Short mmCIF file of C-alpha atoms in Angstrom, two decimals:
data_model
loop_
_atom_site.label_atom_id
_atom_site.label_comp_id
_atom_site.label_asym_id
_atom_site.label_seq_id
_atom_site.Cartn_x
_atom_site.Cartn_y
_atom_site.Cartn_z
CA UNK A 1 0.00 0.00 0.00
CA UNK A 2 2.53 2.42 0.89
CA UNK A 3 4.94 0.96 -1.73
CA UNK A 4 2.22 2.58 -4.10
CA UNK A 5 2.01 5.76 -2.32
CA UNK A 6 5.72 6.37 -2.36
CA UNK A 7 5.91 5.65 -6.38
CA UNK A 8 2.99 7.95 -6.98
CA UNK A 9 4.88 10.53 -5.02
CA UNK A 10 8.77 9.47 -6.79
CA UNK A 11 6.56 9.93 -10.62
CA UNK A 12 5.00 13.44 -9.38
CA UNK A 13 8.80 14.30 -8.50
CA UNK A 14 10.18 12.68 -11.80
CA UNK A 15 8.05 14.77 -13.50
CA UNK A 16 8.35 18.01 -11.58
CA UNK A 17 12.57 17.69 -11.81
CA UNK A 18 11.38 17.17 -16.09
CA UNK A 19 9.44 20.37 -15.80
CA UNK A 20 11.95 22.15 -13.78
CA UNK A 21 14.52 20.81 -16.01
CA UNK A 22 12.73 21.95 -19.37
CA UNK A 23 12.83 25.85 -17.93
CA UNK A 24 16.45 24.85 -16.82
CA UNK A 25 18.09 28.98 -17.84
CA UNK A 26 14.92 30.58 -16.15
CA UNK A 27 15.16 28.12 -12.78
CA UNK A 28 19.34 28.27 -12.93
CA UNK A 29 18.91 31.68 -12.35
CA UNK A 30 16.25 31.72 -9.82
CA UNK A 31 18.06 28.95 -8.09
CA UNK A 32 20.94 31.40 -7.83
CA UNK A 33 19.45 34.90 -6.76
CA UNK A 34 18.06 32.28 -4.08
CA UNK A 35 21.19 30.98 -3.20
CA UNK A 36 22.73 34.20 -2.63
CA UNK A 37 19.97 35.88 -0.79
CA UNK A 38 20.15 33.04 1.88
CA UNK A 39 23.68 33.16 1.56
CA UNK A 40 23.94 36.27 2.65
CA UNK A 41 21.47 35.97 5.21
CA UNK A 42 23.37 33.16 6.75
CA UNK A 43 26.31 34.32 6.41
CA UNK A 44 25.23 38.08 8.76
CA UNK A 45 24.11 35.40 11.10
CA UNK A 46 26.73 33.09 11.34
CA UNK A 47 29.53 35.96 11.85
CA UNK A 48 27.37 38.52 14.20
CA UNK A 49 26.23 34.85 16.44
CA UNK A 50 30.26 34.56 16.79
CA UNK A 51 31.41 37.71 17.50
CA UNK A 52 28.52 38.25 19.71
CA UNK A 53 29.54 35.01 21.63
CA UNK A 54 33.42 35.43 21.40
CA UNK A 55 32.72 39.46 22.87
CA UNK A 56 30.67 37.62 25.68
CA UNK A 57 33.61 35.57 26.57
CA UNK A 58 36.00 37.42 26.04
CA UNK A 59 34.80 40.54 27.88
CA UNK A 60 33.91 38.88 30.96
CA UNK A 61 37.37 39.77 32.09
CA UNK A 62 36.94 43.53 31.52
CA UNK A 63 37.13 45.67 34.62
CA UNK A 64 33.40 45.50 37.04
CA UNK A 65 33.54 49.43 37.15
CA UNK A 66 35.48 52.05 34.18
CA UNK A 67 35.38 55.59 36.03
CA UNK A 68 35.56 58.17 33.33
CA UNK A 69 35.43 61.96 33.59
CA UNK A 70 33.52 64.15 31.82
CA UNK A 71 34.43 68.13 31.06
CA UNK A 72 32.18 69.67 28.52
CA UNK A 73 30.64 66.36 27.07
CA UNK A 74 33.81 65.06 26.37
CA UNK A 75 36.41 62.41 27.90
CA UNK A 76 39.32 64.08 30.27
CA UNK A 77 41.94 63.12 32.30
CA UNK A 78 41.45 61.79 35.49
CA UNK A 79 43.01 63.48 38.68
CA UNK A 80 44.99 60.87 40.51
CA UNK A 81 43.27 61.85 43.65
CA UNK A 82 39.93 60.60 42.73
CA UNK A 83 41.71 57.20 43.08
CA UNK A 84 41.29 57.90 47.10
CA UNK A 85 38.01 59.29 46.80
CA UNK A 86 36.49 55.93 45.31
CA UNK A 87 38.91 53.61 47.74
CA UNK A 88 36.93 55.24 50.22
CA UNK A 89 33.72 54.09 49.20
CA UNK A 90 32.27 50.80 50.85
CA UNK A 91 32.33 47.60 48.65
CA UNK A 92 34.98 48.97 46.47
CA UNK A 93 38.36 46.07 46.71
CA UNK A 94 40.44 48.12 44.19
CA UNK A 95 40.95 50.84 42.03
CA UNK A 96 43.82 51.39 39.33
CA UNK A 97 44.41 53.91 37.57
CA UNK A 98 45.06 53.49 33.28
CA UNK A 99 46.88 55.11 31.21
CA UNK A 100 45.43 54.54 27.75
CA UNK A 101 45.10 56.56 24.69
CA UNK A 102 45.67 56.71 21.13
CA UNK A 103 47.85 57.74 18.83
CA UNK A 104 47.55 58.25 14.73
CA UNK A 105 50.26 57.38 13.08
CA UNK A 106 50.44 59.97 10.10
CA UNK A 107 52.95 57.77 7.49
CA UNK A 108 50.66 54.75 8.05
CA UNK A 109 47.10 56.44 8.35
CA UNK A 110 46.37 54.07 11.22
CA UNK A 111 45.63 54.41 14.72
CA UNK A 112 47.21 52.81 17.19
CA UNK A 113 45.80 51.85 20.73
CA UNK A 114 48.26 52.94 23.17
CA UNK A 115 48.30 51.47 26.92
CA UNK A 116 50.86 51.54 29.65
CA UNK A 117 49.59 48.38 31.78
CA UNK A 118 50.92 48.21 35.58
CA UNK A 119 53.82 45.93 36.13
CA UNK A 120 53.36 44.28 32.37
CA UNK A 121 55.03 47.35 30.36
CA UNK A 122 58.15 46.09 28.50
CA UNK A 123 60.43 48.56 30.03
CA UNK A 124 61.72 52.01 29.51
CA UNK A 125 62.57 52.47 25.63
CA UNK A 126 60.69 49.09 24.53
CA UNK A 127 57.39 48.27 22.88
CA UNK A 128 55.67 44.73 22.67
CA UNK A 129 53.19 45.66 19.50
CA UNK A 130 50.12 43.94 18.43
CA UNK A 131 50.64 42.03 14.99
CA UNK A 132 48.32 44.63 13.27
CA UNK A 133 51.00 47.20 13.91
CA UNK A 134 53.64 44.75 13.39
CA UNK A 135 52.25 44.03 9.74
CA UNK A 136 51.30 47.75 8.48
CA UNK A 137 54.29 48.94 9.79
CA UNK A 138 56.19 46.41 8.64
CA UNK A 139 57.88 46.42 12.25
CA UNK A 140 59.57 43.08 13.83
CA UNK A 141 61.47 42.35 17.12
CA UNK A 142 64.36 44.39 17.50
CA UNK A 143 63.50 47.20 14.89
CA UNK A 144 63.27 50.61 16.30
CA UNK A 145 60.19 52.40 16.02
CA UNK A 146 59.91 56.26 15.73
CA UNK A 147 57.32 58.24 17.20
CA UNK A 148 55.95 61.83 17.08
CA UNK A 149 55.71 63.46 20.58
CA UNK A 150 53.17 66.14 22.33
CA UNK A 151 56.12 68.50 21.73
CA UNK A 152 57.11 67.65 18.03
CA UNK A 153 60.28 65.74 19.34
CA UNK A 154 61.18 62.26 17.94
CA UNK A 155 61.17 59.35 20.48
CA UNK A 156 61.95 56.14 19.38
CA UNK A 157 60.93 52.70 20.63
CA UNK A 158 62.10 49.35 20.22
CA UNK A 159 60.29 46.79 19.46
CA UNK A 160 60.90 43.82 22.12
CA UNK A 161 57.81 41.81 21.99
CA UNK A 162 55.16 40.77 18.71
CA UNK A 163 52.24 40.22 20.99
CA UNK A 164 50.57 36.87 19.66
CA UNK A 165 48.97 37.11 16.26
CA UNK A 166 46.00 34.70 17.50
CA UNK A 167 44.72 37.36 19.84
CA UNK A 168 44.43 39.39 17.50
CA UNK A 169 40.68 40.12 18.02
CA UNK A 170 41.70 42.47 21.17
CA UNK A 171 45.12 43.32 20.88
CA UNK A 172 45.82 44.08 16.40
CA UNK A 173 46.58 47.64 17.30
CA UNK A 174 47.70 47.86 21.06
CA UNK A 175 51.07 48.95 21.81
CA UNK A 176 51.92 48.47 25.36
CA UNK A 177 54.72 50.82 26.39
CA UNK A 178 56.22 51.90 30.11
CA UNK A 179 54.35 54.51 32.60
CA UNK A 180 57.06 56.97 31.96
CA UNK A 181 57.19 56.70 27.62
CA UNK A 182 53.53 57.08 27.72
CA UNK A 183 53.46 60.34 30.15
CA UNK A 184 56.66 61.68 27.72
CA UNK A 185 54.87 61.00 24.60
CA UNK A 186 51.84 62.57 25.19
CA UNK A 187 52.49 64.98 28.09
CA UNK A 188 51.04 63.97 30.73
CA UNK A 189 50.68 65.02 34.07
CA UNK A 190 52.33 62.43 36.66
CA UNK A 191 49.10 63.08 38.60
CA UNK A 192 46.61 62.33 36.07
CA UNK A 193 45.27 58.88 34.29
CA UNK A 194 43.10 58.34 31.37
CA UNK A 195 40.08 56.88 33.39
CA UNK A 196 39.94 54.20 36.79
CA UNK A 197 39.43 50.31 36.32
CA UNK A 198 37.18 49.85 39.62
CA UNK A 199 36.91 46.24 41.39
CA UNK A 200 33.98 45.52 43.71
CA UNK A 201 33.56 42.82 46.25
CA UNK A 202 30.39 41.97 46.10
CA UNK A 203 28.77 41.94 42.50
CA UNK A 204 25.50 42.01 44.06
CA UNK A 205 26.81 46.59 44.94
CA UNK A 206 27.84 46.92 41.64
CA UNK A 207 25.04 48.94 40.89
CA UNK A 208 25.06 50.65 44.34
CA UNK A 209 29.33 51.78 44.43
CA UNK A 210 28.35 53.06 40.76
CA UNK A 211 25.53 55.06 41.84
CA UNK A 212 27.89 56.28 45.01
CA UNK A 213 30.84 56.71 42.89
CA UNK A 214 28.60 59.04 40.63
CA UNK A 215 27.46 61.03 43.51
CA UNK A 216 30.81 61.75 45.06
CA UNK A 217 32.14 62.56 41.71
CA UNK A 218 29.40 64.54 39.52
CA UNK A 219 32.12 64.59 36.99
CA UNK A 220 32.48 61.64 36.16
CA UNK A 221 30.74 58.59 34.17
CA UNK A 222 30.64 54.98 35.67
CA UNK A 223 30.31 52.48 32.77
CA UNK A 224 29.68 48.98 33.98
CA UNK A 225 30.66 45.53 32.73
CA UNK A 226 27.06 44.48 32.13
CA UNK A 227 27.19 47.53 29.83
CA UNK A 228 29.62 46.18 27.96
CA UNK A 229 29.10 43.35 27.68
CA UNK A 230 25.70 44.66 26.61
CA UNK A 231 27.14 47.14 23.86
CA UNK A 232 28.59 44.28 22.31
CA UNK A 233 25.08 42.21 22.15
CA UNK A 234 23.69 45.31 20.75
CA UNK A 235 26.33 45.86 17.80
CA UNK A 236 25.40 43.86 15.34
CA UNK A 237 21.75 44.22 16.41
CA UNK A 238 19.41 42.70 13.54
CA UNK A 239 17.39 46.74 14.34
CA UNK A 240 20.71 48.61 13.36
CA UNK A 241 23.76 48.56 11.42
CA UNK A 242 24.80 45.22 9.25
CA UNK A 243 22.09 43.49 9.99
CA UNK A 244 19.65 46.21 8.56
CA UNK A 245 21.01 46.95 5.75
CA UNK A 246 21.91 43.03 5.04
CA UNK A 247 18.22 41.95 6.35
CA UNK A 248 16.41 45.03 3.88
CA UNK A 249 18.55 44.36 0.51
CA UNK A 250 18.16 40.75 1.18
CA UNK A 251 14.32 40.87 2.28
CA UNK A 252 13.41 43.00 -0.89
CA UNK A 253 15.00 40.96 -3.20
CA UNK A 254 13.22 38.03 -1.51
CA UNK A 255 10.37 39.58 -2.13
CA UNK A 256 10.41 40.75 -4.88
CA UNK A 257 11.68 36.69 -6.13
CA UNK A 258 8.42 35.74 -4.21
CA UNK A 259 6.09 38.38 -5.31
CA UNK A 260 6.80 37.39 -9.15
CA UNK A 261 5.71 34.26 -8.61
CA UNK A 262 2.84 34.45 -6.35
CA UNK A 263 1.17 37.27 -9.15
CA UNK A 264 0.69 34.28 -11.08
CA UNK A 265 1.53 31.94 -13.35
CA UNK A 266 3.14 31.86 -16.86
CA UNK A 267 0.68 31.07 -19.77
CA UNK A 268 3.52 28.00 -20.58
CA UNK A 269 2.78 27.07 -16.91
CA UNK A 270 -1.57 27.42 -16.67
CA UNK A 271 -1.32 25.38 -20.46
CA UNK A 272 0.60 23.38 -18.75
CA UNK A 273 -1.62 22.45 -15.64
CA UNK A 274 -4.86 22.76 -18.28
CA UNK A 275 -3.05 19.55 -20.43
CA UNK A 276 -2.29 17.68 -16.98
CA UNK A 277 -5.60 18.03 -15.92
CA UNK A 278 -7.42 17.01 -18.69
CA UNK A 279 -5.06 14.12 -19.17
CA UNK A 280 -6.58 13.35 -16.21
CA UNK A 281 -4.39 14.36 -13.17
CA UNK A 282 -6.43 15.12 -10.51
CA UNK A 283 -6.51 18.60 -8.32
CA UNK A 284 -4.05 17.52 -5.84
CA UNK A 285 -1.80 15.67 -7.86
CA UNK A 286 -1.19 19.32 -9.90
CA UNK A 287 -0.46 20.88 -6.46
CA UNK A 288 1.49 18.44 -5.25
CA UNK A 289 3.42 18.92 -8.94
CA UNK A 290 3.67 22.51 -8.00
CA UNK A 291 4.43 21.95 -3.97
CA UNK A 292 7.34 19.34 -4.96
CA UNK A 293 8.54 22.43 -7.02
CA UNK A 294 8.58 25.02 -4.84
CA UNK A 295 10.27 22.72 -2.23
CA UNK A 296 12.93 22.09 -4.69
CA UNK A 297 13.60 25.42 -5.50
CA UNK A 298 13.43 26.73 -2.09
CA UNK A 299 14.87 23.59 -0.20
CA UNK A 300 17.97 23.08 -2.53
CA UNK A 301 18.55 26.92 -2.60
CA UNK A 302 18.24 26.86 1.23
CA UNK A 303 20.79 23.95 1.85
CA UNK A 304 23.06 25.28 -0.51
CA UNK A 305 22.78 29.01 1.21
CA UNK A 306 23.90 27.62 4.31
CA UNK A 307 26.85 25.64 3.36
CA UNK A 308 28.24 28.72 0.94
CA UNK A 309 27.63 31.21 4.35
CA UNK A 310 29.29 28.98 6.36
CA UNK A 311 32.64 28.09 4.18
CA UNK A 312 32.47 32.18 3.43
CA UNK A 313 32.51 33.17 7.23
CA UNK A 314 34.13 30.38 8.82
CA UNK A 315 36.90 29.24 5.98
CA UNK A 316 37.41 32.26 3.74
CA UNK A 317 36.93 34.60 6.99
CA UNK A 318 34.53 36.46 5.98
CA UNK A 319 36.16 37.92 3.01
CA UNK A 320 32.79 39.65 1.21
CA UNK A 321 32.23 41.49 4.65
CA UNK A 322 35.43 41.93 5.16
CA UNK A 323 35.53 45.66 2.94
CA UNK A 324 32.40 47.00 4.84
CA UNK A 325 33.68 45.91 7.74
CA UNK A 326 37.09 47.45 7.08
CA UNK A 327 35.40 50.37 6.54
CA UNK A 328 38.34 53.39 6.66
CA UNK A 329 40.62 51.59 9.01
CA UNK A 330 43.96 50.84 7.88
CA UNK A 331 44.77 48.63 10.37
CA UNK A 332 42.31 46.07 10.42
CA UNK A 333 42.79 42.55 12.33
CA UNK A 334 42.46 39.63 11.03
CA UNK A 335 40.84 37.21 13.08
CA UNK A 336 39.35 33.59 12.64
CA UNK A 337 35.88 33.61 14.48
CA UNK A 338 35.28 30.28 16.64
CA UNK A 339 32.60 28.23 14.43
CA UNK A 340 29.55 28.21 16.28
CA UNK A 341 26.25 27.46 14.70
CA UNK A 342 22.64 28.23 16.10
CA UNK A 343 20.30 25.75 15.68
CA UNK A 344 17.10 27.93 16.39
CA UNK A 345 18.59 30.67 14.02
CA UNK A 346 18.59 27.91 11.00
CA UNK A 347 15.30 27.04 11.48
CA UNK A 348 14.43 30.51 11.62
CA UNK A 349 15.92 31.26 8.34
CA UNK A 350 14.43 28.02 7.18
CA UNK A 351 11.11 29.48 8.05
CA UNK A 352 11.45 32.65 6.65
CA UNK A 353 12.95 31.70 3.34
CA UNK A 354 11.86 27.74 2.42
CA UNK A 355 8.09 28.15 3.73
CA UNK A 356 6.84 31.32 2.19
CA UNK A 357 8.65 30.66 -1.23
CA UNK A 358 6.53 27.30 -1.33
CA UNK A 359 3.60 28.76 -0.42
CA UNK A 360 3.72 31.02 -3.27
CA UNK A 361 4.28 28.45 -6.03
CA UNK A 362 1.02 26.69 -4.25
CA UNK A 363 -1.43 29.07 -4.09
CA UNK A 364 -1.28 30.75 -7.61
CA UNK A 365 -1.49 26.86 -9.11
CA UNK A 366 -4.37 26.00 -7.00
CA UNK A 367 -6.22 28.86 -8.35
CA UNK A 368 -5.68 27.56 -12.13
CA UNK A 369 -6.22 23.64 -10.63
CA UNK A 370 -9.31 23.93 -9.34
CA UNK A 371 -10.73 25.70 -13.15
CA UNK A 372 -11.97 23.59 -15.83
CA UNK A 373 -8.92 22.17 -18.19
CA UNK A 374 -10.64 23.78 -21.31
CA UNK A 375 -10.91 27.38 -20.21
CA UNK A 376 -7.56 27.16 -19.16
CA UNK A 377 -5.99 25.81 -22.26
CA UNK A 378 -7.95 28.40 -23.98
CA UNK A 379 -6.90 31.81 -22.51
CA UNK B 1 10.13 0.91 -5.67
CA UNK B 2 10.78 2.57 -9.02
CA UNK B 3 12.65 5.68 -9.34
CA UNK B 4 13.42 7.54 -12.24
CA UNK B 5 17.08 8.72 -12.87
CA UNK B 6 16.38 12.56 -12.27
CA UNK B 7 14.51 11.90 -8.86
CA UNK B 8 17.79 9.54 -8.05
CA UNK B 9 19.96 12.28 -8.86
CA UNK B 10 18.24 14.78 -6.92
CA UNK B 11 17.77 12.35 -3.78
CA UNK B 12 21.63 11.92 -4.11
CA UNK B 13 22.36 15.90 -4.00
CA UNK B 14 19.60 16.34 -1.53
CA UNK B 15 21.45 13.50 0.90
CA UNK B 16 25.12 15.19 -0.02
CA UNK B 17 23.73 18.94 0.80
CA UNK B 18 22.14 17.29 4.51
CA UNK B 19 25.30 15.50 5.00
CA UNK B 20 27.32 18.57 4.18
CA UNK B 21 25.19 20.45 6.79
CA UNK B 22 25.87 17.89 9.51
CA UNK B 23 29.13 18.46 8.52
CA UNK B 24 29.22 22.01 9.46
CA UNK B 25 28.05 21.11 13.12
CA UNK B 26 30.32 18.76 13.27
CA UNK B 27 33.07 21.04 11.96
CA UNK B 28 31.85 23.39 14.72
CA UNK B 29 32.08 21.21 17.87
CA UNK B 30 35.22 19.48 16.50
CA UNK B 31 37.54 22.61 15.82
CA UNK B 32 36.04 23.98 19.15
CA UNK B 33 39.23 22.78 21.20
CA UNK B 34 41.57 24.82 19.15
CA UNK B 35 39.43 27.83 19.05
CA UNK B 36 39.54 27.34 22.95
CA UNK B 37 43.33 27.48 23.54
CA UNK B 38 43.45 30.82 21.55
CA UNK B 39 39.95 32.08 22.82
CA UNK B 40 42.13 31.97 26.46
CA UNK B 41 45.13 33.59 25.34
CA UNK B 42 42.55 36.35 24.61
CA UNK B 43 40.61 36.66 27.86
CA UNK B 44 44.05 36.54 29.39
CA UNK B 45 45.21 39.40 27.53
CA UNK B 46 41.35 41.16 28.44
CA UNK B 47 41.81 40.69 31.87
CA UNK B 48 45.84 41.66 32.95
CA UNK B 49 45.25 44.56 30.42
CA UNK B 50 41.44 45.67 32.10
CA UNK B 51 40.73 45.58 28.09
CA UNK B 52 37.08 46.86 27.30
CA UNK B 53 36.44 46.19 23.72
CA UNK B 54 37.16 44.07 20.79
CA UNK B 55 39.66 45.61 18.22
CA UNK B 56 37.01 45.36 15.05
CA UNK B 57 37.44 48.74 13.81
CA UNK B 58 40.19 51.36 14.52
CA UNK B 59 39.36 54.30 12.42
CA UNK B 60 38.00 56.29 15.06
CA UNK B 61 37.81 56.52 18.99
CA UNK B 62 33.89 55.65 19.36
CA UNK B 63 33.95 51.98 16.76
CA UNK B 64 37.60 51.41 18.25
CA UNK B 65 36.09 51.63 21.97
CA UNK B 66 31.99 51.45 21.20
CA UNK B 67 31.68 50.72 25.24
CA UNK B 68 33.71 53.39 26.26
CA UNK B 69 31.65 56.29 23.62
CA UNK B 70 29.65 58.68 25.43
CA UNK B 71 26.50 60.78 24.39
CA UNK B 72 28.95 63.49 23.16
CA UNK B 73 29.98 60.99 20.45
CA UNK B 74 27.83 62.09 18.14
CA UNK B 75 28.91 65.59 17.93
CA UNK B 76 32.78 64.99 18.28
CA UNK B 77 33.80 67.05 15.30
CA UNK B 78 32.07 70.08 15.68
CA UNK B 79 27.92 70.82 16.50
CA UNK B 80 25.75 69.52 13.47
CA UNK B 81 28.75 67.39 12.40
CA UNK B 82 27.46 64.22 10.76
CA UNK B 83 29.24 60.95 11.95
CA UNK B 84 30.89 60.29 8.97
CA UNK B 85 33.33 56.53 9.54
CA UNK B 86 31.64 53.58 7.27
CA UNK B 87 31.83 51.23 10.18
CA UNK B 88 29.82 53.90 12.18
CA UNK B 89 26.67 52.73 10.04
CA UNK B 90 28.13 49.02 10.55
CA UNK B 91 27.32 48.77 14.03
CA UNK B 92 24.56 49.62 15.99
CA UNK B 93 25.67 52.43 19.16
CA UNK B 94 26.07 50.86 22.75
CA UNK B 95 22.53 50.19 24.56
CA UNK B 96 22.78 52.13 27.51
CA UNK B 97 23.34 55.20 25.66
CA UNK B 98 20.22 55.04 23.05
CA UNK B 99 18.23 54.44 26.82
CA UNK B 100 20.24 56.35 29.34
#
């Protein structure tokens, strides 16, 4: 019984794949633009899931508390005394002050990330430089880097350390230099700091030593770790930025790929259901026809979308993002995201691109099915 | 069971494409361990340097450091200034500043 049920279905298919195959140019190309829209699709998913994750990991680590001050809606340097001011709040374990800035280098057009980190600075005189730096610059262990000052003096560095090109992700453009190079370069104040990393004991206060760290200092800005953690679960938000502009040139063209064919059918295509039909193919044989080729369209297209988003972002890092994303940096890293695929977010894209597409090869067909063969053939 | 040669042929790159996304789960749990190693290098790094943000886009203070911009961001340059960096329009600007 079901033997029979399973050849009727394998003939419907034979013939649909026939049919399909007869239009072969016009189907290629839908096949394509279908491929690529889901491509794409995929692809803004698959690299905004793993930088979202690898951010979430990653930034776990980042200070509970950044103190920041604020003159005139803009970022200044922080008085060295407000380091007592905030010890003295309950709750708070530690404070430390950083020296971080950054600094444009004007023969590479880059900017560099700048950061004089307590008791890990190379020493008076050297650099350790990410491998960003290390590869515009064209700078290795042992060269000697020069360096504009605050004052128009030259100071040069040397370069003791290529920090490791696989953390590249945080550290492409960082240059870690000593307390005293960094106050020399840029002038500097022994008693100032670029903003205070603040440690809490108890995460429950963070909230609360924020809120009392703002009080006692109406200059300044606390920024949290939940914030930024936050910031970077908002980045690639679907609502803003690559995801928008991905999701509407993809969507439209989706739609537009959907709308042709749910207007209606070719005249090739209603003869085509009018000969079946009075052949003597009943109703839902002719939908099934037409399900089986929307499926095969869609389905094919779908798996295929996947597999080319996932070698693109996960094998050929990214490379067609990789120019937006670049954007007007010179110094971009070059970083391989960790694979990591989202079930849920498949199945969502399976929904939103397999289902409608089928559903609008079915509906204009049952509207010519369900009319007498003759008419049909006629018009 | 009869099946004609162009439903075969389809059933065959139907079964390749489902293998082929097994494959990239697979791919994804497998290569996990190396990703690992490196991925702790990097929240090494994050945590003796009290980093803040990824390094995704260094043409200009608020993509370089997106957690550390502020509500002056917007109006760096001068008042009325447009933001004007491509990767600006990339990302999408922290949360707790579009709901302070």
């Amino acid at each position: 019984m079901w033997i029979n049920w399973v050849n009727r279905q394998a003939n419907i298919l034979e013939f649909t794949l026939s049919s399909l195959l007869r239009r072969r140019g016009r189907n290629a190309a839908l096949v394509l633009v279908y491929t690529a829209v889901v491509s794409v699709l995929a692809s803004a998913m698959f690299f905004t899931h793993s930088i979202k994750e690898e951010a979430a990991m990653l930034l776990d680590g980042a200070p509970e508390i950044v103190v920041q001050r604020m003159v005139a809606g803009r970022h200044d340097l922080m008085p060295a005394a407000y380091i007592d001011a905030i010890r003295g709040i309950r709750g708070v374990s530690h404070v430390k002050g950083r020296l971080w800035g950054y600094y444009y280098d004007a023969a590479e057009k880059a900017n560099y990330t700048l950061i004089a980190p307590e008791g890990l600075a190379p020493g008076r005189g050297n650099v350790a430089i990410g491998s960003g730096i290390s590869r515009s610059r064209k700078a290795y262990e042992g060269d000697l880097m020069p360096f504009r000052a605050h004052d128009g003096s030259e100071m040069n560095f040397r370069v003791r350390k290529i920090i490791s090109a696989r953390s590249e992700l945080v550290s492409a453009d960082l240059m870690l230099l000593s307390e005293e190079d960094f106050r020399a370069l840029f002038g500097i104040a022994p008693d100032r700091v670029t903003d205070l990393a603040v440690g809490v004991s108890n995460p429950a206060e963070v909230i609360t030593v924020a809120r009392k760290v703002a009080e006692a200092l109406p200059d300044t800005r606390p920024i949290l770790r939940e914030e930024i953690l936050r910031t970077y679960e908002a980045v690639f938000n679907w609502r803003g930025g690559l995801m928008a502009v991905v999701l509407s040139a993809s969507v439209l063209a989706f739609v537009i790929l959907a709308w042709d064919k749910a207007s209606g059918l070719s005249a090739e295509e209603r003869r085509e259901i009018g000969v079946l039909k009075a052949i003597g193919w009943e109703t839902s044989e002719v939908l099934r026809m037409k399900f089986f080729e929307g499926a095969v369209v869609s389905l094919s297209s779908f798996l295929m979308g996947v597999i080319a988003a996932y070698a693109h972002v996960y094998l050929a890092d990214s490379v067609i993002f990789a120019p937006v994303l670049k954007g007007w940096s010179v110094l971009y890293p070059e970083f391989k995201l960790m694979p990591s695929v989202d079930f849920y977010q498949l199945a969502a894209l399976f929904f939103l691109t397999v289902i409608p597409y089928t559903a609008a090869t079915v509906v204009p067909s049952w509207r010519a099915a369900t009319t007498d063969p003759d008419a049909i053939m006629r018009t | 069971m009869q099946i004609g040669r162009k439903t075969a042929w389809y059933m065959l790159f139907l079964g390749a494409s489902l293998v082929l996304v097994m494959l990239i789960f697979a791919h994804a749990a497998l290569t996990g361990p190396y990703y690992e190693e490196a991925l702790e290098e990097k929240a090494a790094m994050v945590k003796a340097l009290g980093l803040t943000d990824l390094c995704l886009f260094t043409e200009a203070r608020y993509t370089r450091h997106p957690a550390m911009a502020d509500l002056g961001t917007a109006f760096q340059d001068h008042p009325l200034s447009l933001e004007h960096f491509p990767s600006g329009s990339v990302i999408a600007p922290p949360r707790h500043l579009r709901n302070p």
